[in-house]
Coordinates of C-alpha atoms in Angstrom, one line a residue:
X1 CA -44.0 43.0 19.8
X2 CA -47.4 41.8 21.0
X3 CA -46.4 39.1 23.5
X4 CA -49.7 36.2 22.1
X5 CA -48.0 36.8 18.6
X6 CA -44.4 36.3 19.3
X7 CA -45.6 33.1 20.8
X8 CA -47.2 32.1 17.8
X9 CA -44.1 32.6 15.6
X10 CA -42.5 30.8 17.6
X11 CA -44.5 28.0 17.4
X12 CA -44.6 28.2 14.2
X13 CA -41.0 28.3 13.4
X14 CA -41.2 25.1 15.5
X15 CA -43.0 23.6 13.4
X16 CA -41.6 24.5 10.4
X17 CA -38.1 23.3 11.7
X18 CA -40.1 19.9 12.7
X19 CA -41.3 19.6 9.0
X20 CA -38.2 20.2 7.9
X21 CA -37.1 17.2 8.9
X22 CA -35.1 19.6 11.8
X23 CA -35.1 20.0 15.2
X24 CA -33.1 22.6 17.5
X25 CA -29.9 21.0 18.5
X26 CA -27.9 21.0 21.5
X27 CA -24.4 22.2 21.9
X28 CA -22.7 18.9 21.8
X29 CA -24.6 17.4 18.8
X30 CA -21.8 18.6 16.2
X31 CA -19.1 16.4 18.5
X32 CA -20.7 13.7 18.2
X33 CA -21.7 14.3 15.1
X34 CA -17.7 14.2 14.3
X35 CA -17.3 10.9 16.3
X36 CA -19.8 9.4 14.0
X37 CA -18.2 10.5 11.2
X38 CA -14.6 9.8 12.2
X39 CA -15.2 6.1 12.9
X40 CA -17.0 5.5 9.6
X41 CA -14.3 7.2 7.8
X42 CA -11.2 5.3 9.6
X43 CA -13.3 2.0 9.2
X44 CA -13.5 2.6 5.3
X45 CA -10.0 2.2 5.0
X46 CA -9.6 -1.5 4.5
X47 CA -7.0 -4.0 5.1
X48 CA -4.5 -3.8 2.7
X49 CA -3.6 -7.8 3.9
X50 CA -6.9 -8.7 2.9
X51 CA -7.2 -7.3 -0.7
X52 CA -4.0 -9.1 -1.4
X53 CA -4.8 -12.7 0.5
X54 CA -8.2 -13.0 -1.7
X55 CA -6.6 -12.0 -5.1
X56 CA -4.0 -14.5 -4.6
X57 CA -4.2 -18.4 -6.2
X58 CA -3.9 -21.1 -3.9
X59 CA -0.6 -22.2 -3.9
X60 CA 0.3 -18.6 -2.6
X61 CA -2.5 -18.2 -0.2
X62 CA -0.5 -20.3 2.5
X63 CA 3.0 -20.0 4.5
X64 CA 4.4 -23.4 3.5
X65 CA 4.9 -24.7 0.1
X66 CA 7.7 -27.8 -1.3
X67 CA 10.8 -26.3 -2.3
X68 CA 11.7 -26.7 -6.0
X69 CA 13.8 -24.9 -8.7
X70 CA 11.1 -23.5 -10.6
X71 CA 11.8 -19.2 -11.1
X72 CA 8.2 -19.1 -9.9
X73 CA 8.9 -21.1 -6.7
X74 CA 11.9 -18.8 -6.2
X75 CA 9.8 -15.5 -5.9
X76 CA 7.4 -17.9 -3.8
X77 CA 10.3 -18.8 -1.3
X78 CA 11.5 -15.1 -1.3
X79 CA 8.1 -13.2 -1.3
X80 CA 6.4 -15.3 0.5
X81 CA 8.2 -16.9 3.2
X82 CA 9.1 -15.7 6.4
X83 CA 12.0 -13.2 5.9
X84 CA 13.5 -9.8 5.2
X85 CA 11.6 -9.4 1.6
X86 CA 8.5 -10.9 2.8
X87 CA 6.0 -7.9 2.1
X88 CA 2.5 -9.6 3.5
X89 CA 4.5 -9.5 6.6
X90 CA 5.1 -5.5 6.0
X91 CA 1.5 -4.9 5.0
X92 CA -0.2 -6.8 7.9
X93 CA 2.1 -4.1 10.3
X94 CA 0.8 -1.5 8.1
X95 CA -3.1 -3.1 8.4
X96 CA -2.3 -3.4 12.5
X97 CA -1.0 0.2 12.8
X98 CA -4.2 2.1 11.2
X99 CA -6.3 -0.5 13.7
X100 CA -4.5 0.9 16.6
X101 CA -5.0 4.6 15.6
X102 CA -8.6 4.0 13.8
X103 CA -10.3 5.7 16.8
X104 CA -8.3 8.5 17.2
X105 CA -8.6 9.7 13.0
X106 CA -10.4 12.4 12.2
X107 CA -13.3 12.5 9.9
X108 CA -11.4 15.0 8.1
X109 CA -8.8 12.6 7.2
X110 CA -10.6 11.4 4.6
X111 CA -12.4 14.2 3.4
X112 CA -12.3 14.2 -0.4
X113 CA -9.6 16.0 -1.8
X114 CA -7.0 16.9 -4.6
X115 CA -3.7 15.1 -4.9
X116 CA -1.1 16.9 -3.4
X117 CA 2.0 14.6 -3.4
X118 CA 4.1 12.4 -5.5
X119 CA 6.5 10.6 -4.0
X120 CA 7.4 8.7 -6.9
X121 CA 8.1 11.0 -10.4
X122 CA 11.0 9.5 -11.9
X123 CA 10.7 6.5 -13.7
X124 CA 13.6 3.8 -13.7
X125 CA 15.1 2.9 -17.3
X126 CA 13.3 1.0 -19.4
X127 CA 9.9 2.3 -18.6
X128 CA 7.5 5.0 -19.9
X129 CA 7.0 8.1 -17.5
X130 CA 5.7 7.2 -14.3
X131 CA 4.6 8.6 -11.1
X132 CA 1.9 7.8 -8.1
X133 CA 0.4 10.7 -7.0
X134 CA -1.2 10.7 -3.6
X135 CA -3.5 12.2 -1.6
X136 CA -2.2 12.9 2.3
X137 CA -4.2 15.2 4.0
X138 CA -3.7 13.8 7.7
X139 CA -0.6 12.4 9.3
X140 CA 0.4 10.5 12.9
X141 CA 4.1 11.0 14.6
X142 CA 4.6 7.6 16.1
X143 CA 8.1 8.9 16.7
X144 CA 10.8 11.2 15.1
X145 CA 11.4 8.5 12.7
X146 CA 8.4 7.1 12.0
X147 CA 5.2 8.7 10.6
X148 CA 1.7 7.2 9.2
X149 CA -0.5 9.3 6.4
X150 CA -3.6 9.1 5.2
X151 CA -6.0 10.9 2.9
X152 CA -8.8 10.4 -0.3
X153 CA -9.5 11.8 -3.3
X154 CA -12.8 10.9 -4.9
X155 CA -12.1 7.5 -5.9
X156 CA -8.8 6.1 -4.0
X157 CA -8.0 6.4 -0.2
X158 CA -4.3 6.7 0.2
X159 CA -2.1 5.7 2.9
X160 CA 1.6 5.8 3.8
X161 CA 3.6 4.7 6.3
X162 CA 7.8 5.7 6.3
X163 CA 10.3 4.7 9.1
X164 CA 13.7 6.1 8.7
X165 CA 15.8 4.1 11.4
X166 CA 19.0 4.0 11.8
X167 CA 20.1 0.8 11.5
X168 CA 18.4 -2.4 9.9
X169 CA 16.3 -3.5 12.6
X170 CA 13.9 -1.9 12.8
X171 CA 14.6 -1.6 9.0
X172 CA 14.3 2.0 6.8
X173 CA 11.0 1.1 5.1
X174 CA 8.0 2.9 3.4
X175 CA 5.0 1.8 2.3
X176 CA 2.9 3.8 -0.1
X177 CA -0.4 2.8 -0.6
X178 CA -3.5 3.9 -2.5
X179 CA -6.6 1.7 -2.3
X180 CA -9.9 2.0 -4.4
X181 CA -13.1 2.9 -2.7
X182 CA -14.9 -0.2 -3.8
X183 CA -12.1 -1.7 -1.6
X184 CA -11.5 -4.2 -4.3
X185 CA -8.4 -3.2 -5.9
X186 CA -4.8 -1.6 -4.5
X187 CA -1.6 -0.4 -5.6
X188 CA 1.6 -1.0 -3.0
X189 CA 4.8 0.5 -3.5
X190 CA 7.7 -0.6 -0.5
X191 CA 10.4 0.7 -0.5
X192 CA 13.6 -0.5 1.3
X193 CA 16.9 0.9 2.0
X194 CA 20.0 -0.8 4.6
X195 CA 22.8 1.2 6.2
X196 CA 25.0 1.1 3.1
X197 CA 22.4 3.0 1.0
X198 CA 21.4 0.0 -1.3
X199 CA 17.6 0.1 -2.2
X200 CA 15.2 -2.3 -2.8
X201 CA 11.7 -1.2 -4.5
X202 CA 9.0 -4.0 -4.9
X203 CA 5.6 -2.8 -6.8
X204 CA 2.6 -5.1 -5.8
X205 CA -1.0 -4.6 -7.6
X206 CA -4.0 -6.8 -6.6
X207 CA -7.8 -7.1 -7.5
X208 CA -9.9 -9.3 -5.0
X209 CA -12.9 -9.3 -7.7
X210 CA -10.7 -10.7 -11.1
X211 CA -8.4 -12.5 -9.1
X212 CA -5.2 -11.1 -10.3
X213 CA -1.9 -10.2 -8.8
X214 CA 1.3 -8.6 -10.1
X215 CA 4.6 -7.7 -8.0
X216 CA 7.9 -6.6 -9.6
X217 CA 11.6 -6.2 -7.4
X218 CA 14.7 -4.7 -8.2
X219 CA 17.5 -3.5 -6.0
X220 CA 20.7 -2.3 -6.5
X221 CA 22.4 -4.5 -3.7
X222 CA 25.0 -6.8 -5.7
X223 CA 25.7 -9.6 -2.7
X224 CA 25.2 -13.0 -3.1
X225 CA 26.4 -14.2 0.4
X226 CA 27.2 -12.1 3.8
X227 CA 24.7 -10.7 6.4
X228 CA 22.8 -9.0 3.1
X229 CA 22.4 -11.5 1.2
X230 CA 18.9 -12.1 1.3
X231 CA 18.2 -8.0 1.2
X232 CA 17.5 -7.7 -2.0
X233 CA 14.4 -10.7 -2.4
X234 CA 15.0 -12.4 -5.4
X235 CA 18.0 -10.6 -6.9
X236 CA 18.7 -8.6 -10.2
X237 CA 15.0 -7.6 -11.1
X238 CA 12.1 -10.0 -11.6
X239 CA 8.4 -9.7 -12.0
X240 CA 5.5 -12.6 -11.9
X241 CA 1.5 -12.2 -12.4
X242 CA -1.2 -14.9 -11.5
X243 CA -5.1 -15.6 -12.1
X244 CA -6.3 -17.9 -10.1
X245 CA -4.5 -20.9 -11.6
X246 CA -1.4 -19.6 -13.1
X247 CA 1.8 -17.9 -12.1
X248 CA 3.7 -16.5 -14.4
X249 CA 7.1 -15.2 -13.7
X250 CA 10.0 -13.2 -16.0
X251 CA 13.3 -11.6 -15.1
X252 CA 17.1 -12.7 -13.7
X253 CA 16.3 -15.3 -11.1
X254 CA 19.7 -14.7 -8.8
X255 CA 21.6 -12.1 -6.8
X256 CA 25.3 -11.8 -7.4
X257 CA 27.2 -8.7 -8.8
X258 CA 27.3 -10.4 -12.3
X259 CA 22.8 -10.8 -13.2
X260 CA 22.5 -14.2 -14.8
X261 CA 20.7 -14.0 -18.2
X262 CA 17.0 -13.7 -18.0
X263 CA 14.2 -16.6 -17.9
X264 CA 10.3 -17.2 -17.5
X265 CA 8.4 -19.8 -16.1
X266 CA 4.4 -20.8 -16.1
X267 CA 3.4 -22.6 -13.6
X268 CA 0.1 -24.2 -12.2
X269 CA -0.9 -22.7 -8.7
X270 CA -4.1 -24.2 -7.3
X271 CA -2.3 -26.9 -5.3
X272 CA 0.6 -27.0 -2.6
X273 CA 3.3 -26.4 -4.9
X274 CA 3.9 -25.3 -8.0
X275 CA 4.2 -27.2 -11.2
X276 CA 4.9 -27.0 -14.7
X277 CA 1.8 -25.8 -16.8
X278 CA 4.5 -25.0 -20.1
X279 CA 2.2 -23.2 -23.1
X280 CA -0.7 -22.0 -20.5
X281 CA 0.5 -18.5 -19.7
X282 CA -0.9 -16.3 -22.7
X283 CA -2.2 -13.4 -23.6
X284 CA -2.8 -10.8 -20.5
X285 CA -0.9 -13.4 -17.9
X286 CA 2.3 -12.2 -19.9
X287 CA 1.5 -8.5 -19.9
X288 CA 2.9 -6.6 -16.9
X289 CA 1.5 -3.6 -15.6
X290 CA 4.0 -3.0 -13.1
X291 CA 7.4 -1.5 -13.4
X292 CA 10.7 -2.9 -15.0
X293 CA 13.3 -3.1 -11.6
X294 CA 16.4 -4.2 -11.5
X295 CA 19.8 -3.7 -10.6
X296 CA 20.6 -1.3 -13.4
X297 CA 17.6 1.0 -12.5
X298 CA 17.4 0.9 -9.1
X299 CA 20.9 1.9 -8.9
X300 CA 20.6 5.3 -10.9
X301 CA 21.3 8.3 -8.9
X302 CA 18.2 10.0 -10.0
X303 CA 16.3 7.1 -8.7
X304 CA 18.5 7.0 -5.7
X305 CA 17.8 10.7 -4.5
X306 CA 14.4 10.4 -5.2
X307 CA 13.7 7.1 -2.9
X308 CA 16.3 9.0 -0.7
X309 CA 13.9 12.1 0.1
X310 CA 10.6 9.7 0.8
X311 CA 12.7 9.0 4.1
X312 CA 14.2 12.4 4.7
X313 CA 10.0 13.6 4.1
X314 CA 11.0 15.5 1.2
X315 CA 8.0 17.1 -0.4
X316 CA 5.6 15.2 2.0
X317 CA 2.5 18.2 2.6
X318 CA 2.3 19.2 6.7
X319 CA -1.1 17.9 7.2
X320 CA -3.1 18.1 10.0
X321 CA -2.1 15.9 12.9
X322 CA -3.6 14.2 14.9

């Protein structure tokens, strides 16, 4: 080729790459171009903490309240409270642990993509079919026992994290989480298990924009006193919702082998404590979204062997790791 014209297509490709919006890259551009892409993608998976904190009322925002006898104040002291069913104090471990490996995710973490677990598929008595499908596309090996997932489809990022000790401290736990991408609203499920095989499951959904909060317990454990007793949170299955005045509460406030009959409460929750608001729960406060747990439920084999295999990582996809 005449030398003057493949100098002129070449300039002219140039400019035509220039135009474009293009230019010729180097070799490294497509690294960093990844780097970029994997700190906007681990930054876009918010706190689950957070979500939770801003949906709450007032009363249940802080970490020291006036004891009463109320069943709401009972789920407050167990739930809430510094202690083994405490769950904020689960999810800020969970929040801490994707901060630590934030830089090391890779963009293709969170990637959109179909759902290709359920850990969850069985529903406990007394409650329609139910499952949470999730999407887990990347996972972490902290250490043989303990491994963090995470993945997205094209509206929820999901994230799980499952330790499978062998004794109660550090306790067998899994939280399984899927969060929208407005970052707004979340689903939690933890699960719990001690070394006799008893099982606690606690469901927790929260929306930072309405203001509304549900979480629902049940475990199998029967004990009322003993180095277990407070295992189980509040005892044979109870659930509670709030807006952003009112709590509402239903289910068997106790924990002992024989469930005390069931009872509700409405209380007021935009001060330090809680206090009777009798005829103001109505309507949707009264409604539950989250599951029936209890004793009963919990307890079933099917629903034993399938909380059972989320610790062996039964069914839980390979992944990349990272």
């Amino acid at each position: 080729m005449n030398t003057k014209l493949f100098k002129l297509i070449s300039s002219l490709s140039l400019v035509a790459l220039f135009i474009a919006g293009c230019t010729p890259k180097k070799k490294d551009d497509n690294t960093a171009l990844l780097a970029i892409l994997a700190s906007q993608s681990s930054e876009s998976i918010p706190p689950l903490l957070t979500i939770v904190q801003e949906a709450l009322p007032t009363t249940l925002k802080d970490t020291s309240y006036t004891t009463s006898t109320r069943s709401t104040s009972t789920v407050q002291d167990r739930f809430f409270k510094p202690g083994p069913s405490n769950f904020r104090d689960r999810l800020s471990k969970v929040d801490s642990r994707v901060t630590e490996l934030r830089s090391s995710i890779p963009a293709s973490c969170l990637i959109p993509a179909a759902n290709n677990y359920t850990a969850l598929n069985t529903a406990p008595s007394g409650n329609a079919s139910f499952s949470f499908p999730m999407t887990l596309t990347c996972r972490r090996d902290i250490s043989s026992s303990l491994r963090v997932y995470f993945g997205r489809d094209t509206t929820h990022i999901y994230l799980a994290e499952i330790q499978n000790s062998t004794s109660n401290e550090p306790p067998t736990i899994a939280v399984l989480a899927k969060i929208n991408i407005a970052r707004n609203d979340l689903e939690v499920h933890q699960i719990s298990r001690d070394t006799s095989g008893t099982f606690s499951w606690v469901q927790i959904k929260a929306n930072s924009v309405t203001r509304t909060f549900e979480i629902s317990n049940g475990s199998d454990l029967t004990a009322s006193s003993g180095s277990n007793a407070n295992y189980t949170g509040v005892g044979c299955g109870v659930q509670m919702k709030t807006s952003s005045s009112l709590a509402y509460a239903s289910g068997q406030f106790g924990q002992s082998a024989s469930c005390p009959a069931a009872s509700t409460s409405c209380s007021n929750a935009t001060g330090s404590t809680f206090t009777d608001a009798t005829g103001s729960c109505t309507g949707s406060l009264t409604t539950f979204s989250t599951l029936v747990l209890n004793q009963t439920n919990v307890g079933a084999s099917t629903i034993k062997t399938m909380l059972g295999g989320i610790f062996s990582f039964t069914g839980f996809p390979t992944g990349t790791t990272f």
